[in-house]
XYZ file of C-alpha atoms in Angstrom:
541
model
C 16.464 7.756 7.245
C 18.987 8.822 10.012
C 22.304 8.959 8.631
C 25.056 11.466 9.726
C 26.889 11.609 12.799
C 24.514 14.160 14.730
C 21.229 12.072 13.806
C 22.618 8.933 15.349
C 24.913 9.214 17.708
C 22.114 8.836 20.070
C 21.899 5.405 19.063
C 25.221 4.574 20.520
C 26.544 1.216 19.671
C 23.833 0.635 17.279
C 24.715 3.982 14.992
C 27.265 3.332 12.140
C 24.889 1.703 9.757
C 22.238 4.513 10.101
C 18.475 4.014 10.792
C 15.176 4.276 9.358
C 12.614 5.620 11.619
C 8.632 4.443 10.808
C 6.319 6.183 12.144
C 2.813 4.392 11.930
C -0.791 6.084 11.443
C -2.756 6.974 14.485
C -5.984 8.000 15.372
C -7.145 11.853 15.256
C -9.907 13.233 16.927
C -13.327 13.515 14.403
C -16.190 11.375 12.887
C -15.264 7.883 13.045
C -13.660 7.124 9.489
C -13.502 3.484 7.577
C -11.345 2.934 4.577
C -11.556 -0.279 2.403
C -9.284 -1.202 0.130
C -8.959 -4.500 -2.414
C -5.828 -5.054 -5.107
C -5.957 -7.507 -7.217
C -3.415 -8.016 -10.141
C -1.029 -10.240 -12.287
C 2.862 -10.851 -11.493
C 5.173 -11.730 -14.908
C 8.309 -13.615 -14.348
C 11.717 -11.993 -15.205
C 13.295 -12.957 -18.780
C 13.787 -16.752 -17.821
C 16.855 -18.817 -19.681
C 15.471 -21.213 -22.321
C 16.717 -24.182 -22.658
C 17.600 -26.261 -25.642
C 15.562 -28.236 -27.431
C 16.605 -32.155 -27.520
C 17.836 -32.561 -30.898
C 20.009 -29.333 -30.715
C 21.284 -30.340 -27.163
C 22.676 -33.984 -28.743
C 23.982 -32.555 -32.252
C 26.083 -29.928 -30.055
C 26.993 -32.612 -27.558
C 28.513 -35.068 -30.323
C 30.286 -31.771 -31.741
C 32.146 -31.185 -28.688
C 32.937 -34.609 -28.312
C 34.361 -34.345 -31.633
C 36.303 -31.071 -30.953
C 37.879 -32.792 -28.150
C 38.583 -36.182 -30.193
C 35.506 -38.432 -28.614
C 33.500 -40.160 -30.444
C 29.784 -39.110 -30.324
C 27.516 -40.673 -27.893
C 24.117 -40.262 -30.058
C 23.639 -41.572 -33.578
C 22.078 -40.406 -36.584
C 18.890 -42.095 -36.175
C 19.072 -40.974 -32.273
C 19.267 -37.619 -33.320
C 16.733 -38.220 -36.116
C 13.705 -39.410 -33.571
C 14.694 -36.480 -31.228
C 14.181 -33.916 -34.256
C 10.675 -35.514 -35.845
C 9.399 -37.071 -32.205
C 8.852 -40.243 -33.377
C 9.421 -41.714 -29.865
C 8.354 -39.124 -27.346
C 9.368 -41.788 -24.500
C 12.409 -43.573 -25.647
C 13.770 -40.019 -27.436
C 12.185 -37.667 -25.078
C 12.263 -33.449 -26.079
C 11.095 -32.296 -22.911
C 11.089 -28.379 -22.393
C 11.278 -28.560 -18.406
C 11.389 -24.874 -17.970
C 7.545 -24.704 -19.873
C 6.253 -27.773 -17.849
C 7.188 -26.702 -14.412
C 6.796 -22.351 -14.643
C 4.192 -19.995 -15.177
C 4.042 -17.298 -17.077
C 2.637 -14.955 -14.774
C 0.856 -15.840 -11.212
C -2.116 -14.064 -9.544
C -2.145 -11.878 -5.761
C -4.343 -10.157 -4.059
C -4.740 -7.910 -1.407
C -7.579 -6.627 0.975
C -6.781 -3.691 3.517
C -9.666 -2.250 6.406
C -8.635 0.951 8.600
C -10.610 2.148 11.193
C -9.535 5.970 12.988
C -11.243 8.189 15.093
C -12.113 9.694 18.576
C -11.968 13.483 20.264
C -9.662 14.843 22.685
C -10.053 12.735 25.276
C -8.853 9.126 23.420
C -7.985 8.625 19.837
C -7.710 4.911 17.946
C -6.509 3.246 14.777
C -6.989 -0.254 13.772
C -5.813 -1.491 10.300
C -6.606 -5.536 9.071
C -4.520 -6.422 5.923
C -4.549 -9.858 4.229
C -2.438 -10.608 1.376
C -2.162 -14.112 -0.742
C 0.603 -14.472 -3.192
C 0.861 -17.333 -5.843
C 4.204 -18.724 -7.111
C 4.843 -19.835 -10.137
C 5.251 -23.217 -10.274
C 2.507 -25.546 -12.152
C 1.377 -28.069 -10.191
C -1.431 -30.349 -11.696
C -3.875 -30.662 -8.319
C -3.846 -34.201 -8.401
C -3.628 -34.301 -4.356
C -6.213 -33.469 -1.748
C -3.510 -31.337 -0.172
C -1.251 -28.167 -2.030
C 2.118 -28.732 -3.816
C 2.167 -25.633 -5.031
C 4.373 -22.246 -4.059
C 2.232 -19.680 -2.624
C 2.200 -16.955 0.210
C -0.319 -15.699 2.834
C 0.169 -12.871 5.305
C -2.221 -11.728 7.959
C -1.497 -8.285 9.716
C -3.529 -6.484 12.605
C -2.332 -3.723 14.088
C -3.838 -1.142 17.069
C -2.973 2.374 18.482
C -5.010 3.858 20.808
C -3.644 6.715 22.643
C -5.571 8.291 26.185
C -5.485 11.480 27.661
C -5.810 10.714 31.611
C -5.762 13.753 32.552
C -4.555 17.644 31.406
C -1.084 16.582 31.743
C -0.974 13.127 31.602
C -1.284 11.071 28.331
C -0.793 7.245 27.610
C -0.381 5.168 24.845
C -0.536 1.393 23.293
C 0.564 0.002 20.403
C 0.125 -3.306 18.892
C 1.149 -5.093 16.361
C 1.102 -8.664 14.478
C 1.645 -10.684 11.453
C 1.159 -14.193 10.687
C 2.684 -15.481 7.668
C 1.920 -19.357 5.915
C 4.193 -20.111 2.984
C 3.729 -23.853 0.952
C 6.174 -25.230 -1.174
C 6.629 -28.820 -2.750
C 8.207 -31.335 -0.589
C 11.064 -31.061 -2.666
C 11.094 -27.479 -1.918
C 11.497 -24.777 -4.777
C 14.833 -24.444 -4.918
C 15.715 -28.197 -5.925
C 12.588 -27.665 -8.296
C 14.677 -25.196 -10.145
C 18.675 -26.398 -9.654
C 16.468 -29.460 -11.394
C 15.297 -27.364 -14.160
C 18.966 -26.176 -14.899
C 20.515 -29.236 -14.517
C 18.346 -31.470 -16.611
C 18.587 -31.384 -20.329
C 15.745 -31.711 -22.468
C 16.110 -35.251 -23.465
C 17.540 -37.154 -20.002
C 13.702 -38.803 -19.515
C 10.156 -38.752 -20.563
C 8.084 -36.621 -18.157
C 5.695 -39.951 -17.732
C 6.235 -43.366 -19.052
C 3.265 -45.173 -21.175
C 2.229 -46.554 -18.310
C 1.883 -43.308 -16.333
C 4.734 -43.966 -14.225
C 7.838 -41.086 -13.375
C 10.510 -40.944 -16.141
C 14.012 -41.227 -15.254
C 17.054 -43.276 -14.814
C 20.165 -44.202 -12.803
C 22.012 -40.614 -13.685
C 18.823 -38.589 -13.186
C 16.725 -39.671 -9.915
C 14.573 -36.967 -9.381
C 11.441 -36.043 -12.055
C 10.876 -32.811 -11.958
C 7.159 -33.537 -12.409
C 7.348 -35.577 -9.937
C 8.862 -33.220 -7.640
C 6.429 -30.732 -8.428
C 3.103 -33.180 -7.739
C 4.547 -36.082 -5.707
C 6.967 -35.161 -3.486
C 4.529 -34.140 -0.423
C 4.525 -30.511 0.626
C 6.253 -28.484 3.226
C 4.862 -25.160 5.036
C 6.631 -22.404 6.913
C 4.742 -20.679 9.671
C 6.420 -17.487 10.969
C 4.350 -15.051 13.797
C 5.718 -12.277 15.151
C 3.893 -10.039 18.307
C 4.649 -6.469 19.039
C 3.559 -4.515 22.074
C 4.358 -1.148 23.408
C 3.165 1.207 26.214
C 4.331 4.726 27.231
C 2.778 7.090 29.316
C 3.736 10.473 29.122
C 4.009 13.284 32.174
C 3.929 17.127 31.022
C 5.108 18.836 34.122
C 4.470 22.689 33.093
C 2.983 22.725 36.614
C 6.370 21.777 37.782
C 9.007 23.783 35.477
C 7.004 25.300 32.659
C 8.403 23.177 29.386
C 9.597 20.231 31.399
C 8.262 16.291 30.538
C 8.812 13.044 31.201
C 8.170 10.307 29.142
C 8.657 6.110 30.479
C 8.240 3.268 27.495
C 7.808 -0.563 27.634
C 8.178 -2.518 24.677
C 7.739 -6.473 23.795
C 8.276 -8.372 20.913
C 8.394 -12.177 20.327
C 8.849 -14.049 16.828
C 8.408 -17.620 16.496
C 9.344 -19.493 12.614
C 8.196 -23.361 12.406
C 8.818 -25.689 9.455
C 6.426 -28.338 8.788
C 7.747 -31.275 6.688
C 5.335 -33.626 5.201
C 7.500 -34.411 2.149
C 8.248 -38.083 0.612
C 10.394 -39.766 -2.032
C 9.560 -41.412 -5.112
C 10.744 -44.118 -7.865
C 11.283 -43.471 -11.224
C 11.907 -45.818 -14.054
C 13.400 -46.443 -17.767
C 11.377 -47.833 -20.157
C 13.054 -50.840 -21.692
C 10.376 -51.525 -23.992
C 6.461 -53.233 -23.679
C 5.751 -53.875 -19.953
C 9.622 -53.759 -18.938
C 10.604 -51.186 -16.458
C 14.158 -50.448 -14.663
C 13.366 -48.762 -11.486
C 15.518 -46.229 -9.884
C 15.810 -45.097 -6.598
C 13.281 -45.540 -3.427
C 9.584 -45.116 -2.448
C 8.876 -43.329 0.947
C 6.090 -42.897 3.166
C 5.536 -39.392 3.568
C 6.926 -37.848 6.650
C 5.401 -35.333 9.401
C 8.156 -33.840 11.486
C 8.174 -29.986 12.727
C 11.239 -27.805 13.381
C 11.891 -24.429 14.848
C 13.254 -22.524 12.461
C 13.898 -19.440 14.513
C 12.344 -17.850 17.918
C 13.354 -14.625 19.909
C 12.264 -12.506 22.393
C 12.894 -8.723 23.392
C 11.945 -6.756 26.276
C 12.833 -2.829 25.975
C 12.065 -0.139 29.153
C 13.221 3.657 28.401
C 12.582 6.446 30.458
C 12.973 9.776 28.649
C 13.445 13.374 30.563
C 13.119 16.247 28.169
C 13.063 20.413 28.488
C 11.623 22.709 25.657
C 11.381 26.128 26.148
C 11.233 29.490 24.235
C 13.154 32.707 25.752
C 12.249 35.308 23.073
C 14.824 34.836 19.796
C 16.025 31.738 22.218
C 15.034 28.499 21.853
C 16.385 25.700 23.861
C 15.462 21.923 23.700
C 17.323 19.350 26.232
C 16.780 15.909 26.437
C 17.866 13.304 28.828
C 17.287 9.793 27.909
C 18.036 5.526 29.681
C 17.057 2.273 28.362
C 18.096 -1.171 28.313
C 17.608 -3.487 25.940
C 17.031 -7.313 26.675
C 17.241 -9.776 23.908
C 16.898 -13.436 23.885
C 17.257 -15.828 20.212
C 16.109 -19.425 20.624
C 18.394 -21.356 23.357
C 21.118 -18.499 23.352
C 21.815 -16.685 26.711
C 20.027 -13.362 27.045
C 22.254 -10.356 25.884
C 21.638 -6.992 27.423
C 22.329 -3.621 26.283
C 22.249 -0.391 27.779
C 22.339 3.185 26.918
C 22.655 6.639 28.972
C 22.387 9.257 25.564
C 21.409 12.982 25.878
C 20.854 15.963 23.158
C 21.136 19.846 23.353
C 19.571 21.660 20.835
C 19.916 25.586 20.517
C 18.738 28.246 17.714
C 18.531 31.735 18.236
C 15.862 33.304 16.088
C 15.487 29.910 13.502
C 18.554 31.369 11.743
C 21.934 30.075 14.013
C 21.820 26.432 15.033
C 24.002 24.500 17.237
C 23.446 20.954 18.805
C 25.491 18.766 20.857
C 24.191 14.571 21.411
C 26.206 12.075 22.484
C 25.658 8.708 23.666
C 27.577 5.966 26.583
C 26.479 2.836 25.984
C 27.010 -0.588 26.603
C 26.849 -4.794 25.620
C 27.532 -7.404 27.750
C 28.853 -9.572 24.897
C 32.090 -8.077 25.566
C 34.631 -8.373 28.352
C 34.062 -6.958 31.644
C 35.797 -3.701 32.029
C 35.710 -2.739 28.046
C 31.462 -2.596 27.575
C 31.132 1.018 27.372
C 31.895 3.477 25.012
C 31.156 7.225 24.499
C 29.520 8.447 20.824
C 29.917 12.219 20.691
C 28.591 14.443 17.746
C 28.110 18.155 17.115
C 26.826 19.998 14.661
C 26.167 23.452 13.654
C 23.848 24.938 11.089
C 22.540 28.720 9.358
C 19.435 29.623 7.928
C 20.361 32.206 5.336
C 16.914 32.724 4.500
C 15.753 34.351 8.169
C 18.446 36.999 8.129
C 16.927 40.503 7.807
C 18.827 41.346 4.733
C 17.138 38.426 2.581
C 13.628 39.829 4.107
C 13.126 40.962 0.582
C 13.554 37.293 -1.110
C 9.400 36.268 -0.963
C 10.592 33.576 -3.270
C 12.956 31.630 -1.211
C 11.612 29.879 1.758
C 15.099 28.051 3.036
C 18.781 29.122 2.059
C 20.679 26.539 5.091
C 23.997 25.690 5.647
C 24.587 23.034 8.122
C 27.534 20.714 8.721
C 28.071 18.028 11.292
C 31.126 15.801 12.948
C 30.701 12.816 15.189
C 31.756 9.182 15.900
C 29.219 6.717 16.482
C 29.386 2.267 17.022
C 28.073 -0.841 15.875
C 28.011 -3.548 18.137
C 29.074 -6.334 16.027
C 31.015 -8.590 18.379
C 29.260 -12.089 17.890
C 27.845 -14.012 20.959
C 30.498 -13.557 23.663
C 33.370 -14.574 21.319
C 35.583 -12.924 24.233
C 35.354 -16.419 26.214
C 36.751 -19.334 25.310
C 34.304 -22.175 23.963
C 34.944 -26.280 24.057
C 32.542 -28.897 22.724
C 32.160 -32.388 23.166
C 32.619 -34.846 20.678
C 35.078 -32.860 18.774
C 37.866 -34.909 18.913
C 38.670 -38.953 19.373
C 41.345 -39.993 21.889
C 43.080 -43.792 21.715
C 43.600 -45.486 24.648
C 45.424 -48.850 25.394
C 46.993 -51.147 22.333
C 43.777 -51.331 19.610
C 43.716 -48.573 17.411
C 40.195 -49.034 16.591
C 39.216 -48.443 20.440
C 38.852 -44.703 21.502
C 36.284 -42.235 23.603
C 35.267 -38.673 22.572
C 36.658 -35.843 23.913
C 36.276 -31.954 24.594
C 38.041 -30.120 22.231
C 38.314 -26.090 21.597
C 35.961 -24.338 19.006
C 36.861 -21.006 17.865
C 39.610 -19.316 19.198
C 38.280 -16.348 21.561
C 39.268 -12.657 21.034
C 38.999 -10.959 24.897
C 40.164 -8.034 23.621
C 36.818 -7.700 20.832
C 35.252 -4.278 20.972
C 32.858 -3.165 18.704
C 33.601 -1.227 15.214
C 33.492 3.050 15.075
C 33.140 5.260 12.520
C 34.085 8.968 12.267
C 31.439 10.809 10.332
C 31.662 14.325 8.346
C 28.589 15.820 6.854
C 28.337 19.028 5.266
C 24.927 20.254 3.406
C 23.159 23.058 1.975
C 19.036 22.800 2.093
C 17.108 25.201 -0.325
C 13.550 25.819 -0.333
C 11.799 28.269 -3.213
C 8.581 29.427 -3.946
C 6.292 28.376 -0.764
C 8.385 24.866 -0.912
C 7.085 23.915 -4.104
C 10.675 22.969 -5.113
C 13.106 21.568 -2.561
C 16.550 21.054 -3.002
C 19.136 19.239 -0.795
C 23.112 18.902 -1.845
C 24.742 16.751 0.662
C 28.631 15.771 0.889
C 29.664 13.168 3.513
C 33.252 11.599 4.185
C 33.174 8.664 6.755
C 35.620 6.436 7.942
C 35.011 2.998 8.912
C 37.622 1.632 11.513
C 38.302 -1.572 13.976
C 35.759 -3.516 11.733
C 35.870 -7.279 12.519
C 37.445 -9.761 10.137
C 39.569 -12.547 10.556
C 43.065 -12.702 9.266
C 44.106 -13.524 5.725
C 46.422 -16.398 6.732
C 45.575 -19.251 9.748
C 48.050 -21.252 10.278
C 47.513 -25.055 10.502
C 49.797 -25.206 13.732
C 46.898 -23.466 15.824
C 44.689 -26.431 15.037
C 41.769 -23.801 14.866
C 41.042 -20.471 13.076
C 42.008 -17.525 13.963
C 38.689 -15.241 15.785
C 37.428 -11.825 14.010
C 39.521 -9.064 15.437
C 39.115 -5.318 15.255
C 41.652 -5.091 11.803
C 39.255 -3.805 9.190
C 39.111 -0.143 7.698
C 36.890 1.278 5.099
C 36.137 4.818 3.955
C 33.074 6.026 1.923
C 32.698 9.797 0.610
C 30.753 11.452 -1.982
C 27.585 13.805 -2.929
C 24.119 13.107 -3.038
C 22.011 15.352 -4.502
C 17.750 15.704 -3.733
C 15.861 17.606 -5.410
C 11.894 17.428 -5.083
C 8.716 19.646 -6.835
C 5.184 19.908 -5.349
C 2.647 21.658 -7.587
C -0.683 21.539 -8.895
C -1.750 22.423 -12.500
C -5.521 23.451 -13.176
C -8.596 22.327 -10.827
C -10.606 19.256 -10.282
C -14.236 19.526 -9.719
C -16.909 16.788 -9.332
């Protein structure tokens, strides 16, 4: 996790909220080695509110009618059936919360990794499937699933090539495909149902094996659950990256280069193939009242959500040692392309560079900074420059601790910088109008009028993007061949020109007022890590 000032100014615009760097598993050169793994186990649901039953739900109903001066609503027999169940239709005591949840649900999980090679090429391939139940009970009544559940599908590749002695390339891949199901009613009106409907509103199914309900409550949750249709979600995303990489010793002993193109594309669909029901009150024998409408069931798609991103970097970097000297420079340009769904494309670019000194691993200095750019802002105010600097000593590597065979790291380190987050919305620094906005009159009848264009959002053309000013200051500790680490951190960061939009719009304007660069926060404290690596006896098989 890159955090202070120094670690991410780099990142330019796209430092203030930190990052967290994953590095994935690649191949290393040996026998060709397959792992299997399978997980199987049993999810619990969080304490869930229970409701009451129906008898206690109409005895404290009346009493609060009472308290306010009402007169009750159920009678003494009423409340009599609901307590014994005499008449499980006409006096239902349904516990909804039992008849639509599980207890606990069921995954699994299967993973296969492949790794290998020698010095020339070395490879990695990992398979993972997943399935995740929900925990709603459906009773399988249909040929097709109304149940909640979750499957994932991930492959992913790295193979990485040495062309030559000083050339090496590399290619990554990754996907996932994910398939989620839900009831047609989806989950989330499955459960505002459960909390909304008390236990005795309506039978669950009428003698006659039709829905329960009535005018005030429409939707049966068991219904909802096993006769509502189904709908899916179906989300892929693609990953793709190649670098090659260009030692140039031959050149200027230390000196590389490094170029990088990267792809991604995500895609979410919604598949609807839900449908409405009737439910009906039981009036007694073969009499029904029926209650809202019967639906074919629908088949419609929608794209949820779709981007695209194309990334090119080209990296120049120096390493070199010069006895106690150690110097490491690097260079580094990219731009960052970035497409969602209809939107225009919005480019980014970056021009960032780092010097790193130590003289003997005990005094540290290092100097990064970062000018980059968005074209979502106005021409003229797109780039910015993120400095940082920080400086650092390693107590433990002076002579006079030589002595110390117990303490591996004594380092003091601090760091300032100020580094961006491109936050500015999609090009709120124009001006946007829309059609249909607004109705216009024209001759003597009222009732006769034509759409017109009328203004969205005010724009902001002076929108930049929000800063921070970062302190760190830190002391790392290492004892007893880094068995036990320890890492005391204090940080002190101000948040400035973050976007938010006035407290008070005026109805004169006629439209709200745009975020602007008013917003300030500050955040400072300690954090304290402290970790222990040891062993304790031997294990022999």
């Amino acid at each position: 996790m890159l955090k202070d000032a120094l670690a991410t100014a780099m990142l330019g615009m796209r430092g203030s909220n930190g990052a967290l760097l994953v590095t994935t598993k690649k191949g290393t050169p040996g026998q060709r080695r397959i792992s299997f793994t399978a997980q199987t186990g049993v999810q619990q649901t969080g304490k869930m509110r229970q409701p009451l039953n129906a008898y206690d739900y109409a005895r404290l109903y009346n009493e609060a009618l009472e308290n306010d001066g009402k007169a009750p609503v159920y009678t003494q027999a009423a409340l009599d059936a609901y307590k014994n169940g005499s008449d499980p239709v006409a006096y239902p005591d349904v516990n909804w919360m039992d008849q639509a949840i599980k207890d606990r649900s069921q995954f699994s999980r299967f993973n296969l990794n492949v790794d290998g090679g020698n010095n020339i090429a070395r490879y990695f391939v990992s398979l993972d499937y997943m399935n995740q139940d929900g925990f709603l009970k459906t009773t399988g009544e249909n040929s097709y699933n109304t149940g909640s559940n979750l499957k994932r599908y991930i492959f992913r590749s790295n193979v990485e090539v040495n062309l030559s002695k000083y050339l090496t390339t590399s290619l990554n891949l990754f996907g996932h495909i994910i398939q989620e199901n839900q009831p047609g009613a989806t989950t989330a009106n499955v459960l505002t149902a459960i909390g909304n409907t008390p236990s005795n509103a309506y039978a669950m199914l009428n003698p006659n094996g039709s829905l329960g309900g009535n005018q005030v409550y429409l939707n049966n949750i068991f219904g909802q659950l096993n006769r509502s249709g189904y709908r899916q979600g179906y989300s892929r995303q693609a990953f793709a990256d190649f670098s090659i990489k260009r030692r140039l010793d031959d050149v200027v002993p230390g000196l590389w280069a490094k170029a990088l193109i990267s792809f991604s594309s995500m895609f979410d669909q919604d598949i609807n193939r839900s449908k409405t029901f009737k439910v009906y009150n039981w009036q007694g024998g073969t009499n029904y009242q029926e209650f809202g409408t019967s639906a074919d069931q629908v088949n419609t798609t929608s794209i949820a959500s779709q981007n695209r991103q194309f990334y090119t970097e080209g990296t120049i970097g120096y390493e070199k040692q010069f006895g106690a000297h150690h110097l490491d420079v690097l260079l580094l340009g990219s731009k960052d392309n970035l497409m969602n769904s209809n939107d225009l494309p919005r480019n980014s670019y970056q021009f960032t560079s780092r010097i790193a000194y130590n003289y003997d691993g005990r005094y540290l200095l290092e100097l990064s900074g970062g000018y980059s750019g968005s074209e979502i802002y106005a021409p003229g105010s797109r780039f910015g420059f993120f400095p940082a600097a920080g400086i650092g000593w390693n107590i433990a590597r002076e002579p006079f601790m030589a002595g110390l065979t117990w303490l591996g790291e004594l380092k003091l380190r601090t760091s300032y910088g100020r580094t961006g987050n491109a936050n500015g919305g999609y090009f709120a620094y124009k001006q946007y109008y829309a059609n249909g906005l607004a109705g216009y009159t024209f001759g003597t009848t009222p009732s006769t009028s034509t759409d017109g264009v009328a203004q969205t959002t005010m724009a902001n053309p002076g929108i930049t993007w929000e800063k921070a000013d970062k302190f760190n200051a830190a002391i790392d500790i290492a004892l007893f061949n880094d068995r036990f680490t320890l890492t005391a951190e204090y940080y002190n960061n101000r948040y400035f020109d973050l976007l938010q939009q006035r407290g008070r719009n005026s109805a004169i304007m006629g439209e709200s007022f745009p975020s602007e660069n008013i917003g300030i926060r500050r955040y400072k404290g300690v954090e304290l890590t402290a970790t222990y690596n040891g062993q304790a006896g031997a294990c022999t098989t």
